[in-house]
Every structure is written in C-alpha cells, then in structure tokens.
Amino acid sequence: MSPASQSEPPNISLLWPDSESAGRARTSDAAISDDLRLKVIADLMSPHVDYRRPIHNLLGALQTDEATLRYRGDVFDDCLANPAFTAGLHDLLPQIRGLQNTVRDIRARRNQVSLVLSRLTELENYIECLCALDALLQTHLTALSAAAWRRLADELQRIVNEPAFKQMAEELPKLRAEIRQIVSVTIGVNLSPDLKPVAATLLSLNKHRFRGPRFFRKFWGIDAEADWRGISALRESPAAGRYRNGSILAERREMLDRLASNVLFSDLGKVLDDVIQPISRALERYTHFRSSLLRALEPEIAFYVGGAKLISGLRERGLPLCRPELIPAAERRLEARALYNIDLALRLSRQQPDGDLNDHIVCNDVAFDERGRIHILTGPNRGGKTTYIQAVGLLHALAQAGMHVPAESAALSPVDGIYLHFPAEEKPNMESGRLGEEAGRLREIFRRATRQSLLLLNESLASTSATESYFLARDVVRCLRMLGARALFVTHLHELAADCESINSDVAGDSRVQSLISEMETGADGLRRTYRVVPAAPRGQSYAREIARQYGISFEQLGALLAAGNKDRGD
C-alpha cells in the first residue's frame, strides 16, 4: 500500500455514522427557519459567525434516520458530561479555523515561492492542530463513550504514529529554518559618470538584515564590511512592522503583487524559485497529508460545542432539557412532559441575565397519539397559543438535529417534514389577496405532506368572514384526518373545536381530532390567563364575556356608560 493510500482519511464524521447516512442529508426548509426562529437559535449557538450557516442548516434539516440521531445524541451526552473536554474543543476551534485561511491562501498563490511557503504553513498548522486534538482526546478518552469520539481518536492515533508523519513533524522545522535564514538581498547598482544609476543586478541572498545609517563611519572605513549598515535611511514598507508581528496573509499577497510589477523584483522571484526548489521537493514527500479531515470536522465540532453551551446555560437557569427517546416513525407519536418554548426561554434569559427562569416559563404536557393526533387549539387572545405551537415545532427540529430538547422527558416518532401555515401579511402586489395566498400555501402543503409529517397551522383561513372561515377550516381538518398526519390547528373558530367528534364520525381515518384549550382560571379580579394548554371542550362564549368585562366593554358596562351619558345630556 502506498503512503498516500495509507494516509487518506476514512469517512470520519461526528455527525454521520457512515457515508450512506451523510448521503441522505436533507436541506433545511426556509419556512421552518422563519416561523420557528431557528436562525436566532443558530446564531446564539455559534461560537463564531462562520458557523451560523452550517448550524442553522443542521437545525432545519430534520433527520429521520434513528441510527444518525442516536449517534449524535451520544456525542452530545459526552460533551455535556465532560465540560473540560468541551472547553478544550472550543479553544481548538480558532486554530482549526486558521487552516481554512491557509488553504484559501494556497489557492490564491501566483508563484512557486508563495505556493511552497503556503503549503509549508498548512502542514505546520495541520501538525499542530492534529496533535492538539489527539492530545485532548487521549486525555479524556476514558470518560467518552460515543462511538464518534472513539473512531476519531483511533484515526488520529493512526496518523500521528505513521513513520511519515513523525518524519514530517521532525523535518518541517528544519525547512522553515532554512527559509528564515534568507532575510535580505544585496543589489549592485552601476552609476553613470554623473553618478546617476544606470543598471542594477542581484548580487547575493543574505542571512543578515541590513541596518543603518552610519554614513561617516562607513565612509571612512571605521565599521567593518560585515556590519551590514547602510549609508542612507532604511526604507521600510508600511506593512513591514505588521509582517514581523505575524502579518495577515492578504497583506503579504498585496505586497508581493506590487513588487512583482518591478523587473528587478521579477528577477528576484526567479532566484528565489531556484532557492525554494529543494524545499519544494522535500514537501512533495508529504503530499498525501491534507488538512481536509480537520477542516471537515470544524463545523461539526462547533455544532456540539455551541449546542452544549446552550443546553448547559438553560439548565443553569433552572430549566429542564432532556435527550428524547426515539419511537418508530410508523407510530406517529409525540409525548412530552413539561415542554416549553426554547426561543421564549432564550429571550427571557437575555432580558434577565440572572436568576431562575422557572417562575417566568409555563411548561405544558404534549401528546400526539391514538387519543388525538389532530388538535384544534382555542383560547383567549395572548393566551400562549402561538408560543405553544412554536414549542411543538422546535421540539421536533432540535430532536431531529440530534440535540436535547426543552422538556423534562420526551419520546417522539421523527417526522419527515414540518409544514407551517402561519399568517402572512397582505402585500400590494399579492394578485389573489390574502385568502388566495393562504389557499395556495395550503394546497402545496397537502401536495407534499405524508402520514409521517407534522402540520402546524396558526390562525389559518382567518382572512375571510367567520362563516366562510369555519366551513373552509372544517374541510381542511377533515382532509387532515384523511391524510393521517399529526397536526395542530390554532384558531379562534370555537365552533370548529366543538365539531371534533362530528368530524371523527364523518371521515374515516386513524388520526383522531381533539380539542385543546389555552386555559384561564378564576381569581379575585376575575379570569386570568394561565398559559397552560389542556385537552378540553372550547369555552369561547364564557371567555369572551369575561374578557369583555375585564376591558370594560361588556353589554352591561357599555349600557351603563350609555345611560350615564344620556343622564348627563338630559335625554
């Protein structure tokens, strides 16, 4: 077996147990992201802005493969159980991210010298990052149980113990030292009789830097020739200082491009090409070593580091998060105890940086099973209905990314898609109006959804009259029962919720329709919202009367106002 084939990395991934699983990766859905605010969660998880997009894509992709989800869940368990290990991964990320910059720099190189130097830098950084990750894994390996970490540890050990890798680690510092010895160039300039420069040539490459000036000491022969001082001021590039302190690659590229336009510096480039050839030939022995393995792992590590930080942060604020149990997809079930909306929790944690959040978060039990897979949720305005429907969607998005979920316990059948139908603003260029737009989105949802899907409808079909909305919504719910999917329909149509049993009788199917309400309770000052969602018959009229009374617009209150006004006017 050739050295190249020995060092080609196997398919090592922290996200995918095998290449087949990676090949089935789904793309994220824009509607899921917008209505469930996944982008906000991804931004909060990301250790660096570069990771926001890949983390966002992972949250919206809805993996259904149980082996993949268990594989990821094991990795998260290790990260949460070993905070020192996770902190070490976090500290390694900037170092690994530097490899991306080096590779981009190699692709932009225009001459052999730059290519060789960039390749040398890549290999140096690769050795440093790989050895640091290997050391971190070896330090914590006995505490790690996930197959992903052990596979990665085995692969890194194989690489670092290769004779070729050891030879490279020993030889690169010597090659770098050879390059660093060349620090100046001596240029010979011929002068005309009137002392004007007429020709120039390169005399030598030197291991010493020029300094200066000490003109008179040099002119009168007081200093030795080897003093390397000039007889004029030393003219430095504006970027030279930053260069000595670790210049940015882009600055070096700009400087070299400017110098390349000068013929004399073009000659220098050719000379340096000859000097660099032995180093280039030496590096050819290590062409099979590539940083692609570490660069592929970088966003995966960022996902776990960011997810662990988010989960640990909410737990520290007193909120429960758990690893969900996976149920076969064919069962189409979801059971969650003390579920809450993680987006709401994260907003509250930013608004109130200290203290327990339990007093500010209402948790609800959720069940999609034989008793009811299609829920009609009614209740008062601002009673937490939208927060609840988002919580259900977010639970699936997080669980199907492989993360822990915001609940005390959860068991779920993965869904093959989340289809959201949230209100859309009517726009001047909307040809068919808001109702037409809503109808079009509903048709597309029913075209794509299956029995294994989750449909979340929030105030759908509310853009027409109450009577029309009721008949339209009732037909939609009947079709949901025919489809057999899990669905949650938030609505102010209490008559629709009251028709659950009628719909169950009218339409064949194994997805029962059930009524849920956002509960209110009686207090000293009347009814108040509890934000608890429970199975119960709709209570629209009693809620409406009490809300009217609280706002001072009940029939009796308005009648009293009219009577008082008539009395004041003497009517």
Short mmCIF file of C-alpha atoms in Angstrom, two decimals, residues 36 339-345 347 360-362 364 377 382-394 422 458 488 490 531 533:
data_model
loop_
_atom_site.label_atom_id
_atom_site.label_comp_id
_atom_site.label_asym_id
_atom_site.label_seq_id
_atom_site.Cartn_x
_atom_site.Cartn_y
_atom_site.Cartn_z
CA LEU A 36 -39.75 28.78 14.30
CA LEU A 339 -42.43 21.16 27.32
CA TYR A 340 -41.63 24.87 26.90
CA ASN A 341 -40.73 27.18 24.03
CA ILE A 342 -36.93 27.36 23.93
CA ASP A 343 -36.95 30.55 21.87
CA LEU A 344 -39.00 32.27 24.57
CA ALA A 345 -36.64 30.92 27.25
CA ARG A 347 -35.20 35.68 25.02
CA HIS A 360 -41.32 33.05 34.10
CA ILE A 361 -41.83 29.94 31.95
CA VAL A 362 -45.01 27.86 31.75
CA ASN A 364 -47.10 22.02 29.17
CA LEU A 377 -56.40 24.74 19.93
CA ARG A 382 -52.47 36.41 24.10
CA GLY A 383 -53.14 33.14 25.88
CA GLY A 384 -49.92 31.46 24.69
CA LYS A 385 -51.31 29.61 21.67
CA THR A 386 -48.62 30.73 19.20
CA THR A 387 -45.91 30.11 21.81
CA TYR A 388 -47.29 26.58 22.24
CA ILE A 389 -47.42 25.74 18.53
CA GLN A 390 -43.85 27.01 18.08
CA ALA A 391 -42.72 24.90 21.05
CA VAL A 392 -44.02 21.74 19.37
CA GLY A 393 -42.22 22.57 16.12
CA LEU A 394 -38.98 23.48 17.91
CA PHE A 422 -48.62 30.94 9.71
CA ASN A 458 -51.68 29.15 13.09
CA LEU A 488 -52.00 21.37 15.43
CA VAL A 490 -54.61 27.23 16.34
CA TYR A 531 -50.82 29.80 29.51
CA VAL A 533 -52.79 24.08 27.33
#
